Amino acid sequence: MRISMKYSIAALFVILSSISINAQEIVSPNGKVKVVLNLPEKNAAHNLSYKALYKIGSKFVEVLPYSKLGINRAEEQFADNLRFIAASKPAAIHDKYEMICGKRHECENFATEKTFSFENSDHQPLDIVFRVYNDGVAFRYVFPNQSDIKINITSEATTYVLPEKTFRWMQPYDLSYEKFYPLSKTGLSANKEQEWGFPALYKVNNQPVWALISEADVTENNCAAKLSNLKNANEYKVTYPSARDNFKQEGVITTLPWHSQWHTLIIGKLSDIVESTLITDVSEPNQIKDTEWIKPGAVSWIYWANNHGSKDYQKVVEYVDLAVEMNWPYVLIDWEWDVMANGGDINKAVDYARSKGIKPMMWYNSGTSWLDPTPNDRLLTAEKRAKEFSWLNKIGVYGIKVDFFAGDQQDMMAYYIDILKDAAKHHLMVNFHGATVPRGWARTYPNLMTTEAVYGAEWYNNNEILTDKAAAHNATLPFTRNVVGSMDYTPVTFSNSQHPHITSYAHELALSVVFESGFQHFADSPSAYKSLPEEPKNFLKEVPAAWDDTKLIDGVPTEKVIIARKKGNQWYIGGLNGKDTPQTLLIKFDFLDKGIHDLHLIKDGKDDKSFSSEIIKIKKGSIVKVECLSRGGFVGVIK
């Protein structure tokens, strides 16, 4: 018995040695973020996985337990049959660039990059490139060999594993990304479909560490992905979109070499999540040489209060006049402008706006077959875009809003990028509506000013759901959707459209700062803005739409948020109470330079439809308490 046990132990040792795992580490330049890959030795085929950790004090906390890696083509699998070949030496990444719109004008990032090379069982190569940034992790798959033969990349094994009972804020997948981000500890959706759109936020259990899953640098040779946890509620698999009626393709059709999008995981304190530029950090640099014509700004927007308003020339004139009075540079002429009547047509409306010093922009249907608001099908081909954009240049239009995209398939990714490229040739700025979430294109094509992909104020027109959920939803978006790019929520409404809102007037005013968008489409009627007291009205006349810096002062998803944004030598602060009960919000001024500053504060008044204001002397380290009504808020300017 003793001899048998002795030989059994020895045999077990030999077996374990033959499949031993070589754990390779990559650490961020600041030492805070670490990735560990389990790599098989001795050419053993293996299920490849990685985990991510974050340093708190002297200890590393597991942010993402071991999670599977891999990708598949129709003719070849690169998942559980990978043999490790080699790893590159660590390379230092240090990148500086400028953004025309976004949370920060001057962006700088540091990372450590390593490339891991593998072969599958048919000796076909696969590289996986990892970058570990000071605020997160990015990795992508690369097929490095050369071939002109078309291949079909069908799926990924990529999975994000979350511990049980992890607090998570994830949006059920929707073609237009217009759903809420409900708090969940189970990962189960109400409709049991178990598909989720990017970005996806979670908090590491019992630790002050957060993570946001998304993707970036999607090209015309990629589709956009989503997450599915159908098999296990705590395992979120990267999933490609299904074919649709007029696009039968699954996955990606391409030649080689090829690379995937960057899979991204922003990691750190909640402020690290909100302030991160990781999505643009990993995206291709600016492809537009001349950018002087690209100007962020506020927009008067006709749709919310009028729906069919752009058919009515006189209504359009009212919104041009509103832009003049409010010092907003733009007016958007929305759908049905091609059938404009009541005193003028689109040419006359554009001429009127230009005569008043207001730059007009125009709406387009992308050409989807399932929605027919006009004008339809003017952008679907390069020839049609060239004709339409030349006409817009001729009459003096500065930008376009393109609506109703059909999904996240590869052809739609190519369509988005083609629109951005062709619009840039004609010096036209772009707003994507009814669209996918931002995936880094604002760096590559900075004429992309904003994207909808949010359950925004427009939904007050559609049903009553937003009325009760808006405050908590608004206090969640800065930690989720708005992290990954400009967000066309169409904010700051004081009157009611089809359905009422019960957020306070000061809450609504604060959305102009809390929500970042290169085009900030102010959605209410002219009478609503004109009837504001002088101080909030003047605030809206001056609030920027692009920022030099962004700081999260305080916040908890669904409960509260305070964000400070800098433009020039002024800080603007916005705070939201996401609760249905009054709440005191604390502004901590640790971010200020030395000296005494004046804080001009506009906050809730005696009721939810009034304001109060004061000027407070502050300095670095000061703390100011702001009493907010239920679903209330405030704004401030530091001069």
XYZ file of C-alpha atoms in Angstrom, residues 53 63 66-67 69 83 92 118 334 341 347 351 354 356 379 429 431 433 510 530 555 589 596 619 630:
25
model
C -5.629 42.827 -10.640
C -10.676 42.625 -10.419
C -9.276 34.009 -14.799
C -11.328 34.593 -17.942
C -9.458 34.034 -24.378
C 0.200 26.274 -28.218
C 6.649 51.141 -23.111
C 0.473 31.102 -30.509
C -34.693 67.920 -37.974
C -43.967 74.651 -45.935
C -33.186 76.763 -48.763
C -30.548 81.389 -45.668
C -27.055 82.264 -41.932
C -28.669 85.764 -38.327
C -26.460 58.719 -48.005
C -19.579 67.733 -38.677
C -24.026 63.513 -35.070
C -28.477 59.163 -33.748
C -27.019 70.711 -14.224
C -36.888 82.802 -22.537
C -20.820 60.066 -6.810
C -12.484 71.636 -3.830
C -9.328 82.670 -3.108
C -10.105 77.942 -1.720
C -35.791 65.272 -4.252
